[in-house]
């Protein structure tokens, strides 16, 4: 993350209370000298990250921006189709006095969290005392421990960086004060990894529709069959015109391989074009998540994709 750099920018440009509050963000590829790269994209030397920084005049402003980010992260991860928890966290070397991590429970996770079975308390900082007592510090209820993937982390930095680097502004009375800062990060690669960990079965990935690379996969089972090929390309063109993200499997492969690969890559909606069905002007629609299959007229495909009963 870029706390030091962004603090230098804030100190250079935000000189008056009239310029505050401000929120700056970036989404870009980052590099880290990771001593032990592992777990694929979860712990790698190169990764994509969204980080944002808030700058306020006072603590009340920081609290307001922090809550806005907290709520926004809830909406983002919900739209990504993740089952997640916002837990109390240790600020660590980042500093500050308040921090929350957004954790996705998963067997393949590298982090641990404690969660109360009775109340809403959850935390990623698990002290020896908590491990020993296995009791919630809030209500004394029974704690459950599980592994998880961290997909987001937010901090109230306060004046740790602004005080050290001289990022100050003049208030209403002309007094010089350090800017009050917050920091907010999302691991973009980790969202994909967490979604796969949570949403898969023995056949492959089940992408949540909100983050799937494609919404629809069209599979003509015999690309050498003229009617199947024409129907596949016509449907592909219709969906593209309507800005629907669609993938066409035009490989000359056996039907079984195409169907297995369709399940493996996990596109939410599969449209299967078989020789017998297309002779009758029909295709199959399969929902990857539920396995539900319906045979419909090819003219009704667009209507079905809009129908909530065919939602992935």
PDB file of C-alpha atoms in Angstrom:
ATOM      1  CA  UNK A   1       0.000   0.000   0.000  1.00  0.00           C
ATOM      2  CA  UNK A   2       1.038   3.628  -0.454  1.00  0.00           C
ATOM      3  CA  UNK A   3       0.448   5.415   2.840  1.00  0.00           C
ATOM      4  CA  UNK A   4       3.695   7.365   2.736  1.00  0.00           C
ATOM      5  CA  UNK A   5       3.306   8.502  -0.885  1.00  0.00           C
ATOM      6  CA  UNK A   6      -0.343   9.502  -0.504  1.00  0.00           C
ATOM      7  CA  UNK A   7       0.478  11.399   2.695  1.00  0.00           C
ATOM      8  CA  UNK A   8       3.114  13.403   0.810  1.00  0.00           C
ATOM      9  CA  UNK A   9       0.493  14.294  -1.825  1.00  0.00           C
ATOM     10  CA  UNK A  10      -2.034  15.269   0.825  1.00  0.00           C
ATOM     11  CA  UNK A  11       0.508  17.480   2.555  1.00  0.00           C
ATOM     12  CA  UNK A  12       1.314  19.219  -0.723  1.00  0.00           C
ATOM     13  CA  UNK A  13      -2.267  19.861  -1.884  1.00  0.00           C
ATOM     14  CA  UNK A  14      -4.609  19.975   1.126  1.00  0.00           C
ATOM     15  CA  UNK A  15      -3.641  23.190   2.903  1.00  0.00           C
ATOM     16  CA  UNK A  16      -6.996  24.470   4.172  1.00  0.00           C
ATOM     17  CA  UNK A  17      -9.962  23.034   6.086  1.00  0.00           C
ATOM     18  CA  UNK A  18     -12.072  24.113   3.099  1.00  0.00           C
ATOM     19  CA  UNK A  19     -10.385  21.398   1.007  1.00  0.00           C
ATOM     20  CA  UNK A  20     -11.409  18.652   3.417  1.00  0.00           C
ATOM     21  CA  UNK A  21     -12.759  15.993   3.539  1.00  0.00           C
ATOM     22  CA  UNK A  22     -11.207  14.156   0.593  1.00  0.00           C
ATOM     23  CA  UNK A  23     -11.018  10.509  -0.493  1.00  0.00           C
ATOM     24  CA  UNK A  24      -8.390   9.349  -2.991  1.00  0.00           C
ATOM     25  CA  UNK A  25      -8.210   5.845  -4.438  1.00  0.00           C
ATOM     26  CA  UNK A  26      -6.363   3.735  -6.995  1.00  0.00           C
ATOM     27  CA  UNK A  27      -6.652   0.264  -8.541  1.00  0.00           C
ATOM     28  CA  UNK A  28      -3.384  -1.105  -9.893  1.00  0.00           C
ATOM     29  CA  UNK A  29      -0.887  -3.942  -9.996  1.00  0.00           C
ATOM     30  CA  UNK A  30       1.409  -4.011  -6.975  1.00  0.00           C
ATOM     31  CA  UNK A  31       4.594  -5.838  -6.155  1.00  0.00           C
ATOM     32  CA  UNK A  32       5.808  -7.167  -2.822  1.00  0.00           C
ATOM     33  CA  UNK A  33       9.014  -8.937  -1.848  1.00  0.00           C
ATOM     34  CA  UNK A  34       7.053 -11.878  -0.465  1.00  0.00           C
ATOM     35  CA  UNK A  35       9.475 -14.199   1.391  1.00  0.00           C
ATOM     36  CA  UNK A  36       7.236 -17.271   0.954  1.00  0.00           C
ATOM     37  CA  UNK A  37       4.886 -16.988  -2.046  1.00  0.00           C
ATOM     38  CA  UNK A  38       2.162 -19.642  -1.741  1.00  0.00           C
ATOM     39  CA  UNK A  39      -1.538 -20.443  -2.155  1.00  0.00           C
ATOM     40  CA  UNK A  40      -1.671 -19.216  -5.761  1.00  0.00           C
ATOM     41  CA  UNK A  41      -2.939 -15.633  -5.896  1.00  0.00           C
ATOM     42  CA  UNK A  42      -3.514 -15.464  -2.130  1.00  0.00           C
ATOM     43  CA  UNK A  43       0.128 -14.844  -1.283  1.00  0.00           C
ATOM     44  CA  UNK A  44       2.019 -13.744  -4.385  1.00  0.00           C
ATOM     45  CA  UNK A  45       4.715 -11.238  -5.291  1.00  0.00           C
ATOM     46  CA  UNK A  46       2.447  -9.544  -7.855  1.00  0.00           C
ATOM     47  CA  UNK A  47      -1.208  -8.755  -7.244  1.00  0.00           C
ATOM     48  CA  UNK A  48      -4.000  -6.317  -8.062  1.00  0.00           C
ATOM     49  CA  UNK A  49      -5.239  -4.125  -5.238  1.00  0.00           C
ATOM     50  CA  UNK A  50      -7.700  -1.342  -4.663  1.00  0.00           C
ATOM     51  CA  UNK A  51      -6.586   1.049  -1.959  1.00  0.00           C
ATOM     52  CA  UNK A  52      -8.251   4.250  -0.818  1.00  0.00           C
ATOM     53  CA  UNK A  53      -7.360   6.950   1.702  1.00  0.00           C
ATOM     54  CA  UNK A  54      -9.587   9.442   3.472  1.00  0.00           C
ATOM     55  CA  UNK A  55      -8.441  12.839   4.758  1.00  0.00           C
ATOM     56  CA  UNK A  56     -10.475  14.721   7.350  1.00  0.00           C
ATOM     57  CA  UNK A  57     -10.343  17.750   9.606  1.00  0.00           C
ATOM     58  CA  UNK A  58     -11.340  15.923  12.769  1.00  0.00           C
ATOM     59  CA  UNK A  59     -12.152  12.568  14.311  1.00  0.00           C
ATOM     60  CA  UNK A  60     -15.869  12.886  13.573  1.00  0.00           C
ATOM     61  CA  UNK A  61     -15.087  13.215   9.875  1.00  0.00           C
ATOM     62  CA  UNK A  62     -12.864  10.132   9.990  1.00  0.00           C
ATOM     63  CA  UNK A  63     -15.582   8.147  11.754  1.00  0.00           C
ATOM     64  CA  UNK A  64     -18.097   9.142   9.080  1.00  0.00           C
ATOM     65  CA  UNK A  65     -15.797   8.199   6.194  1.00  0.00           C
ATOM     66  CA  UNK A  66     -14.824   4.956   7.911  1.00  0.00           C
ATOM     67  CA  UNK A  67     -18.474   3.970   8.299  1.00  0.00           C
ATOM     68  CA  UNK A  68     -19.178   4.819   4.651  1.00  0.00           C
ATOM     69  CA  UNK A  69     -16.312   2.580   3.545  1.00  0.00           C
ATOM     70  CA  UNK A  70     -17.401  -0.167   5.944  1.00  0.00           C
ATOM     71  CA  UNK A  71     -20.898  -0.105   4.455  1.00  0.00           C
ATOM     72  CA  UNK A  72     -19.575   0.118   0.880  1.00  0.00           C
ATOM     73  CA  UNK A  73     -17.368  -2.931   1.407  1.00  0.00           C
ATOM     74  CA  UNK A  74     -20.402  -4.860   2.643  1.00  0.00           C
ATOM     75  CA  UNK A  75     -22.250  -3.975  -0.563  1.00  0.00           C
ATOM     76  CA  UNK A  76     -19.260  -4.804  -2.772  1.00  0.00           C
ATOM     77  CA  UNK A  77     -18.612  -8.241  -1.306  1.00  0.00           C
ATOM     78  CA  UNK A  78     -22.315  -9.047  -1.283  1.00  0.00           C
ATOM     79  CA  UNK A  79     -22.545  -8.179  -4.992  1.00  0.00           C
ATOM     80  CA  UNK A  80     -19.513 -10.389  -5.570  1.00  0.00           C
ATOM     81  CA  UNK A  81     -21.550 -13.298  -4.228  1.00  0.00           C
ATOM     82  CA  UNK A  82     -19.295 -13.917  -1.230  1.00  0.00           C
ATOM     83  CA  UNK A  83     -20.328 -15.189   2.195  1.00  0.00           C
ATOM     84  CA  UNK A  84     -18.152 -13.038   4.450  1.00  0.00           C
ATOM     85  CA  UNK A  85     -17.684 -11.607   7.926  1.00  0.00           C
ATOM     86  CA  UNK A  86     -16.476  -8.177   9.013  1.00  0.00           C
ATOM     87  CA  UNK A  87     -14.292  -8.862  12.048  1.00  0.00           C
ATOM     88  CA  UNK A  88     -12.309  -6.806  14.524  1.00  0.00           C
ATOM     89  CA  UNK A  89      -8.631  -6.836  13.581  1.00  0.00           C
ATOM     90  CA  UNK A  90      -5.216  -5.869  14.887  1.00  0.00           C
ATOM     91  CA  UNK A  91      -3.937  -2.751  13.044  1.00  0.00           C
ATOM     92  CA  UNK A  92      -0.424  -4.207  13.236  1.00  0.00           C
ATOM     93  CA  UNK A  93       2.373  -2.205  11.630  1.00  0.00           C
ATOM     94  CA  UNK A  94      -0.165  -0.018   9.807  1.00  0.00           C
ATOM     95  CA  UNK A  95      -0.938   1.697  13.084  1.00  0.00           C
ATOM     96  CA  UNK A  96      -4.099   3.418  14.207  1.00  0.00           C
ATOM     97  CA  UNK A  97      -6.529   2.337  16.880  1.00  0.00           C
ATOM     98  CA  UNK A  98      -9.449   0.754  14.971  1.00  0.00           C
ATOM     99  CA  UNK A  99      -9.330  -1.827  12.210  1.00  0.00           C
ATOM    100  CA  UNK A 100     -11.667  -4.333  10.547  1.00  0.00           C
ATOM    101  CA  UNK A 101     -10.931  -7.207   8.203  1.00  0.00           C
ATOM    102  CA  UNK A 102     -13.414  -8.657   5.749  1.00  0.00           C
ATOM    103  CA  UNK A 103     -12.954 -12.411   5.907  1.00  0.00           C
ATOM    104  CA  UNK A 104     -14.359 -15.150   3.678  1.00  0.00           C
ATOM    105  CA  UNK A 105     -14.587 -18.461   5.596  1.00  0.00           C
ATOM    106  CA  UNK A 106     -12.907 -21.154   3.487  1.00  0.00           C
ATOM    107  CA  UNK A 107     -11.044 -24.393   4.110  1.00  0.00           C
ATOM    108  CA  UNK A 108      -8.209 -23.197   1.893  1.00  0.00           C
ATOM    109  CA  UNK A 109      -7.768 -19.915   3.763  1.00  0.00           C
ATOM    110  CA  UNK A 110      -4.431 -18.921   5.279  1.00  0.00           C
ATOM    111  CA  UNK A 111      -5.898 -16.753   8.057  1.00  0.00           C
ATOM    112  CA  UNK A 112      -7.769 -17.707  11.213  1.00  0.00           C
ATOM    113  CA  UNK A 113     -10.731 -16.098  12.917  1.00  0.00           C
ATOM    114  CA  UNK A 114     -12.755 -16.611  16.074  1.00  0.00           C
ATOM    115  CA  UNK A 115     -16.526 -16.305  15.925  1.00  0.00           C
ATOM    116  CA  UNK A 116     -19.038 -16.333  18.757  1.00  0.00           C
ATOM    117  CA  UNK A 117     -21.888 -18.825  18.408  1.00  0.00           C
ATOM    118  CA  UNK A 118     -24.153 -16.648  20.582  1.00  0.00           C
ATOM    119  CA  UNK A 119     -23.585 -13.035  19.542  1.00  0.00           C
ATOM    120  CA  UNK A 120     -22.222 -11.195  16.521  1.00  0.00           C
ATOM    121  CA  UNK A 121     -18.647 -10.829  17.831  1.00  0.00           C
ATOM    122  CA  UNK A 122     -15.858 -12.025  15.541  1.00  0.00           C
ATOM    123  CA  UNK A 123     -12.162 -11.206  15.357  1.00  0.00           C
ATOM    124  CA  UNK A 124      -9.035 -12.192  13.472  1.00  0.00           C
ATOM    125  CA  UNK A 125      -6.648 -11.383  16.325  1.00  0.00           C
ATOM    126  CA  UNK A 126      -6.769 -14.516  18.467  1.00  0.00           C
ATOM    127  CA  UNK A 127      -4.869 -14.086  21.720  1.00  0.00           C
ATOM    128  CA  UNK A 128      -3.525 -16.940  23.818  1.00  0.00           C
ATOM    129  CA  UNK A 129      -6.198 -16.121  26.403  1.00  0.00           C
ATOM    130  CA  UNK A 130      -8.971 -16.482  23.836  1.00  0.00           C
ATOM    131  CA  UNK A 131      -7.509 -19.786  22.628  1.00  0.00           C
ATOM    132  CA  UNK A 132      -7.296 -21.061  26.185  1.00  0.00           C
ATOM    133  CA  UNK A 133     -10.742 -20.014  27.404  1.00  0.00           C
ATOM    134  CA  UNK A 134     -12.586 -20.440  24.082  1.00  0.00           C
ATOM    135  CA  UNK A 135     -15.069 -17.916  25.442  1.00  0.00           C
ATOM    136  CA  UNK A 136     -16.365 -14.764  23.772  1.00  0.00           C
ATOM    137  CA  UNK A 137     -14.910 -11.611  25.404  1.00  0.00           C
ATOM    138  CA  UNK A 138     -18.199  -9.838  24.709  1.00  0.00           C
ATOM    139  CA  UNK A 139     -20.839 -12.280  26.021  1.00  0.00           C
ATOM    140  CA  UNK A 140     -18.825 -15.294  27.298  1.00  0.00           C
ATOM    141  CA  UNK A 141     -20.489 -17.478  24.670  1.00  0.00           C
ATOM    142  CA  UNK A 142     -18.763 -20.408  22.992  1.00  0.00           C
ATOM    143  CA  UNK A 143     -16.235 -19.486  20.318  1.00  0.00           C
ATOM    144  CA  UNK A 144     -15.815 -21.265  17.010  1.00  0.00           C
ATOM    145  CA  UNK A 145     -12.476 -21.141  15.194  1.00  0.00           C
ATOM    146  CA  UNK A 146     -12.148 -21.396  11.424  1.00  0.00           C
ATOM    147  CA  UNK A 147      -9.825 -20.594   8.554  1.00  0.00           C
ATOM    148  CA  UNK A 148     -10.637 -17.766   6.172  1.00  0.00           C
ATOM    149  CA  UNK A 149      -9.384 -15.640   3.289  1.00  0.00           C
ATOM    150  CA  UNK A 150      -8.889 -11.924   3.909  1.00  0.00           C
ATOM    151  CA  UNK A 151     -10.375  -9.939   1.003  1.00  0.00           C
ATOM    152  CA  UNK A 152     -10.496  -6.460   2.544  1.00  0.00           C
ATOM    153  CA  UNK A 153      -8.961  -4.452   5.388  1.00  0.00           C
ATOM    154  CA  UNK A 154      -9.791  -0.971   6.664  1.00  0.00           C
ATOM    155  CA  UNK A 155      -7.978   1.172   9.239  1.00  0.00           C
ATOM    156  CA  UNK A 156      -8.436   4.369  11.194  1.00  0.00           C
ATOM    157  CA  UNK A 157      -4.877   5.672  10.880  1.00  0.00           C
ATOM    158  CA  UNK A 158      -5.487   8.917  12.722  1.00  0.00           C
ATOM    159  CA  UNK A 159      -2.386  11.127  12.584  1.00  0.00           C
ATOM    160  CA  UNK A 160       0.296   8.408  12.479  1.00  0.00           C
ATOM    161  CA  UNK A 161       1.480   9.305   8.974  1.00  0.00           C
ATOM    162  CA  UNK A 162       0.385  12.929   8.709  1.00  0.00           C
ATOM    163  CA  UNK A 163       2.132  13.889  11.954  1.00  0.00           C
ATOM    164  CA  UNK A 164       5.358  12.129  10.961  1.00  0.00           C
ATOM    165  CA  UNK A 165       5.409  13.549   7.428  1.00  0.00           C
ATOM    166  CA  UNK A 166       4.095  17.011   8.160  1.00  0.00           C
ATOM    167  CA  UNK A 167       0.798  16.726   6.249  1.00  0.00           C
ATOM    168  CA  UNK A 168      -0.996  19.636   7.926  1.00  0.00           C
ATOM    169  CA  UNK A 169      -3.804  22.081   7.172  1.00  0.00           C
ATOM    170  CA  UNK A 170      -5.047  25.372   8.592  1.00  0.00           C
ATOM    171  CA  UNK A 171      -8.360  25.208  10.472  1.00  0.00           C
ATOM    172  CA  UNK A 172     -11.057  27.930  10.715  1.00  0.00           C
ATOM    173  CA  UNK A 173      -8.953  29.875  13.229  1.00  0.00           C
ATOM    174  CA  UNK A 174      -5.746  29.630  11.224  1.00  0.00           C
ATOM    175  CA  UNK A 175      -4.237  26.975  13.477  1.00  0.00           C
ATOM    176  CA  UNK A 176      -2.032  24.307  11.926  1.00  0.00           C
ATOM    177  CA  UNK A 177      -3.265  20.744  12.491  1.00  0.00           C
ATOM    178  CA  UNK A 178      -2.329  17.303  11.129  1.00  0.00           C
ATOM    179  CA  UNK A 179      -4.762  15.727   8.675  1.00  0.00           C
ATOM    180  CA  UNK A 180      -6.780  12.823  10.125  1.00  0.00           C
ATOM    181  CA  UNK A 181      -6.415   9.753   7.879  1.00  0.00           C
ATOM    182  CA  UNK A 182      -8.112   6.448   7.125  1.00  0.00           C
ATOM    183  CA  UNK A 183      -6.938   3.615   4.867  1.00  0.00           C
ATOM    184  CA  UNK A 184      -9.087   1.080   2.995  1.00  0.00           C
ATOM    185  CA  UNK A 185      -7.903  -1.857   0.868  1.00  0.00           C
ATOM    186  CA  UNK A 186      -9.421  -4.648  -1.239  1.00  0.00           C
ATOM    187  CA  UNK A 187      -7.449  -7.565  -2.683  1.00  0.00           C
ATOM    188  CA  UNK A 188      -8.955  -7.938  -6.155  1.00  0.00           C
ATOM    189  CA  UNK A 189      -7.203 -11.250  -6.921  1.00  0.00           C
ATOM    190  CA  UNK A 190      -8.278 -12.586  -3.553  1.00  0.00           C
ATOM    191  CA  UNK A 191     -11.948 -11.995  -4.371  1.00  0.00           C
ATOM    192  CA  UNK A 192     -11.636 -14.415  -7.295  1.00  0.00           C
ATOM    193  CA  UNK A 193      -9.768 -16.975  -5.189  1.00  0.00           C
ATOM    194  CA  UNK A 194     -12.289 -16.694  -2.355  1.00  0.00           C
ATOM    195  CA  UNK A 195     -15.233 -17.070  -4.735  1.00  0.00           C
ATOM    196  CA  UNK A 196     -13.748 -20.273  -6.147  1.00  0.00           C
ATOM    197  CA  UNK A 197     -13.024 -21.653  -2.668  1.00  0.00           C
ATOM    198  CA  UNK A 198     -16.607 -21.023  -1.590  1.00  0.00           C
ATOM    199  CA  UNK A 199     -18.393 -21.816  -4.858  1.00  0.00           C
ATOM    200  CA  UNK A 200     -17.331 -25.077  -6.447  1.00  0.00           C
ATOM    201  CA  UNK A 201     -18.275 -28.727  -6.617  1.00  0.00           C
ATOM    202  CA  UNK A 202     -16.714 -31.963  -7.848  1.00  0.00           C
ATOM    203  CA  UNK A 203     -17.167 -30.834 -11.465  1.00  0.00           C
ATOM    204  CA  UNK A 204     -15.471 -27.439 -11.185  1.00  0.00           C
ATOM    205  CA  UNK A 205     -16.043 -23.754 -10.475  1.00  0.00           C
ATOM    206  CA  UNK A 206     -19.483 -22.225  -9.893  1.00  0.00           C
ATOM    207  CA  UNK A 207     -18.865 -18.534 -10.554  1.00  0.00           C
ATOM    208  CA  UNK A 208     -21.141 -16.039  -8.769  1.00  0.00           C
ATOM    209  CA  UNK A 209     -22.845 -14.116 -11.547  1.00  0.00           C
ATOM    210  CA  UNK A 210     -21.601 -10.751 -10.268  1.00  0.00           C
ATOM    211  CA  UNK A 211     -17.936 -11.581 -10.975  1.00  0.00           C
ATOM    212  CA  UNK A 212     -18.124 -14.324 -13.599  1.00  0.00           C
ATOM    213  CA  UNK A 213     -15.934 -13.551 -16.654  1.00  0.00           C
ATOM    214  CA  UNK A 214     -18.956 -14.496 -18.767  1.00  0.00           C
ATOM    215  CA  UNK A 215     -22.634 -14.782 -17.939  1.00  0.00           C
ATOM    216  CA  UNK A 216     -23.521 -17.247 -20.712  1.00  0.00           C
ATOM    217  CA  UNK A 217     -21.693 -20.096 -22.446  1.00  0.00           C
ATOM    218  CA  UNK A 218     -23.039 -21.363 -25.780  1.00  0.00           C
ATOM    219  CA  UNK A 219     -22.070 -24.963 -26.580  1.00  0.00           C
ATOM    220  CA  UNK A 220     -23.001 -26.356 -30.009  1.00  0.00           C
ATOM    221  CA  UNK A 221     -22.344 -30.056 -29.396  1.00  0.00           C
ATOM    222  CA  UNK A 222     -21.502 -30.753 -33.043  1.00  0.00           C
ATOM    223  CA  UNK A 223     -19.881 -27.752 -34.680  1.00  0.00           C
ATOM    224  CA  UNK A 224     -19.821 -29.665 -37.981  1.00  0.00           C
ATOM    225  CA  UNK A 225     -23.627 -29.716 -38.056  1.00  0.00           C
ATOM    226  CA  UNK A 226     -24.712 -26.755 -40.184  1.00  0.00           C
ATOM    227  CA  UNK A 227     -27.922 -25.941 -38.286  1.00  0.00           C
ATOM    228  CA  UNK A 228     -26.209 -26.182 -34.900  1.00  0.00           C
ATOM    229  CA  UNK A 229     -23.374 -23.918 -36.014  1.00  0.00           C
ATOM    230  CA  UNK A 230     -25.693 -21.322 -37.575  1.00  0.00           C
ATOM    231  CA  UNK A 231     -27.931 -21.259 -34.496  1.00  0.00           C
ATOM    232  CA  UNK A 232     -24.929 -20.907 -32.172  1.00  0.00           C
ATOM    233  CA  UNK A 233     -23.402 -17.991 -34.069  1.00  0.00           C
ATOM    234  CA  UNK A 234     -26.779 -16.256 -34.484  1.00  0.00           C
ATOM    235  CA  UNK A 235     -27.517 -16.531 -30.764  1.00  0.00           C
ATOM    236  CA  UNK A 236     -23.986 -15.382 -29.925  1.00  0.00           C
ATOM    237  CA  UNK A 237     -24.500 -12.274 -32.061  1.00  0.00           C
ATOM    238  CA  UNK A 238     -27.894 -11.507 -30.503  1.00  0.00           C
ATOM    239  CA  UNK A 239     -26.508 -11.697 -26.970  1.00  0.00           C
ATOM    240  CA  UNK A 240     -23.474  -9.571 -27.830  1.00  0.00           C
ATOM    241  CA  UNK A 241     -25.752  -6.884 -29.294  1.00  0.00           C
ATOM    242  CA  UNK A 242     -27.553  -6.757 -25.948  1.00  0.00           C
ATOM    243  CA  UNK A 243     -24.255  -6.358 -24.060  1.00  0.00           C
ATOM    244  CA  UNK A 244     -24.499  -9.789 -22.466  1.00  0.00           C
ATOM    245  CA  UNK A 245     -21.075 -11.284 -21.738  1.00  0.00           C
ATOM    246  CA  UNK A 246     -21.135 -14.527 -23.702  1.00  0.00           C
ATOM    247  CA  UNK A 247     -18.576 -17.208 -24.558  1.00  0.00           C
ATOM    248  CA  UNK A 248     -18.946 -19.467 -27.614  1.00  0.00           C
ATOM    249  CA  UNK A 249     -17.383 -22.933 -27.554  1.00  0.00           C
ATOM    250  CA  UNK A 250     -16.731 -23.463 -31.264  1.00  0.00           C
ATOM    251  CA  UNK A 251     -14.224 -26.278 -30.782  1.00  0.00           C
ATOM    252  CA  UNK A 252     -14.548 -29.427 -32.848  1.00  0.00           C
ATOM    253  CA  UNK A 253     -14.652 -31.705 -29.805  1.00  0.00           C
ATOM    254  CA  UNK A 254     -16.838 -34.538 -28.566  1.00  0.00           C
ATOM    255  CA  UNK A 255     -20.058 -33.525 -26.823  1.00  0.00           C
ATOM    256  CA  UNK A 256     -18.988 -35.103 -23.536  1.00  0.00           C
ATOM    257  CA  UNK A 257     -15.772 -33.080 -23.431  1.00  0.00           C
ATOM    258  CA  UNK A 258     -17.631 -29.844 -24.143  1.00  0.00           C
ATOM    259  CA  UNK A 259     -20.189 -30.494 -21.411  1.00  0.00           C
ATOM    260  CA  UNK A 260     -17.508 -31.414 -18.850  1.00  0.00           C
ATOM    261  CA  UNK A 261     -15.444 -28.342 -19.727  1.00  0.00           C
ATOM    262  CA  UNK A 262     -18.533 -26.140 -19.430  1.00  0.00           C
ATOM    263  CA  UNK A 263     -19.033 -27.322 -15.850  1.00  0.00           C
ATOM    264  CA  UNK A 264     -15.311 -27.036 -15.119  1.00  0.00           C
ATOM    265  CA  UNK A 265     -14.986 -23.341 -16.022  1.00  0.00           C
ATOM    266  CA  UNK A 266     -18.257 -22.579 -14.244  1.00  0.00           C
ATOM    267  CA  UNK A 267     -20.022 -19.977 -16.424  1.00  0.00           C
ATOM    268  CA  UNK A 268     -23.378 -19.387 -14.646  1.00  0.00           C
ATOM    269  CA  UNK A 269     -25.687 -20.143 -17.607  1.00  0.00           C
ATOM    270  CA  UNK A 270     -25.025 -22.756 -20.273  1.00  0.00           C
ATOM    271  CA  UNK A 271     -26.933 -22.890 -23.566  1.00  0.00           C
ATOM    272  CA  UNK A 272     -26.514 -26.326 -25.134  1.00  0.00           C
ATOM    273  CA  UNK A 273     -27.332 -26.732 -28.824  1.00  0.00           C
ATOM    274  CA  UNK A 274     -27.835 -30.378 -29.806  1.00  0.00           C
ATOM    275  CA  UNK A 275     -28.615 -31.708 -33.279  1.00  0.00           C
ATOM    276  CA  UNK A 276     -31.981 -33.245 -32.356  1.00  0.00           C
ATOM    277  CA  UNK A 277     -33.236 -30.224 -30.420  1.00  0.00           C
ATOM    278  CA  UNK A 278     -32.191 -27.677 -33.024  1.00  0.00           C
ATOM    279  CA  UNK A 279     -34.089 -29.634 -35.684  1.00  0.00           C
ATOM    280  CA  UNK A 280     -37.175 -28.784 -33.608  1.00  0.00           C
ATOM    281  CA  UNK A 281     -36.044 -25.174 -33.135  1.00  0.00           C
ATOM    282  CA  UNK A 282     -35.134 -25.738 -29.483  1.00  0.00           C
ATOM    283  CA  UNK A 283     -32.095 -25.482 -27.201  1.00  0.00           C
ATOM    284  CA  UNK A 284     -31.282 -26.445 -23.618  1.00  0.00           C
ATOM    285  CA  UNK A 285     -30.574 -23.917 -20.886  1.00  0.00           C
ATOM    286  CA  UNK A 286     -28.672 -25.150 -17.839  1.00  0.00           C
ATOM    287  CA  UNK A 287     -28.057 -23.245 -14.609  1.00  0.00           C
ATOM    288  CA  UNK A 288     -24.590 -24.238 -13.378  1.00  0.00           C
ATOM    289  CA  UNK A 289     -25.307 -23.529  -9.711  1.00  0.00           C
ATOM    290  CA  UNK A 290     -28.473 -25.616  -9.377  1.00  0.00           C
ATOM    291  CA  UNK A 291     -28.116 -28.020 -12.289  1.00  0.00           C
ATOM    292  CA  UNK A 292     -31.601 -27.030 -13.459  1.00  0.00           C
ATOM    293  CA  UNK A 293     -32.155 -27.758 -17.173  1.00  0.00           C
ATOM    294  CA  UNK A 294     -34.973 -26.465 -19.373  1.00  0.00           C
ATOM    295  CA  UNK A 295     -35.642 -27.034 -23.057  1.00  0.00           C
ATOM    296  CA  UNK A 296     -36.943 -23.868 -24.726  1.00  0.00           C
ATOM    297  CA  UNK A 297     -37.529 -22.500 -28.198  1.00  0.00           C
ATOM    298  CA  UNK A 298     -34.471 -20.682 -29.474  1.00  0.00           C
ATOM    299  CA  UNK A 299     -36.635 -17.567 -29.954  1.00  0.00           C
ATOM    300  CA  UNK A 300     -37.376 -17.588 -26.210  1.00  0.00           C
ATOM    301  CA  UNK A 301     -33.776 -17.656 -24.997  1.00  0.00           C
ATOM    302  CA  UNK A 302     -33.542 -13.895 -24.408  1.00  0.00           C
ATOM    303  CA  UNK A 303     -36.825 -13.915 -22.491  1.00  0.00           C
ATOM    304  CA  UNK A 304     -35.562 -16.793 -20.342  1.00  0.00           C
ATOM    305  CA  UNK A 305     -32.323 -14.962 -19.531  1.00  0.00           C
ATOM    306  CA  UNK A 306     -34.384 -12.044 -18.227  1.00  0.00           C
ATOM    307  CA  UNK A 307     -36.616 -14.359 -16.184  1.00  0.00           C
ATOM    308  CA  UNK A 308     -35.701 -14.492 -12.497  1.00  0.00           C
ATOM    309  CA  UNK A 309     -36.346 -18.259 -12.449  1.00  0.00           C
ATOM    310  CA  UNK A 310     -33.327 -18.627 -14.749  1.00  0.00           C
ATOM    311  CA  UNK A 311     -31.119 -16.432 -12.591  1.00  0.00           C
ATOM    312  CA  UNK A 312     -27.795 -18.027 -11.763  1.00  0.00           C
TER     313      UNK A 312
END
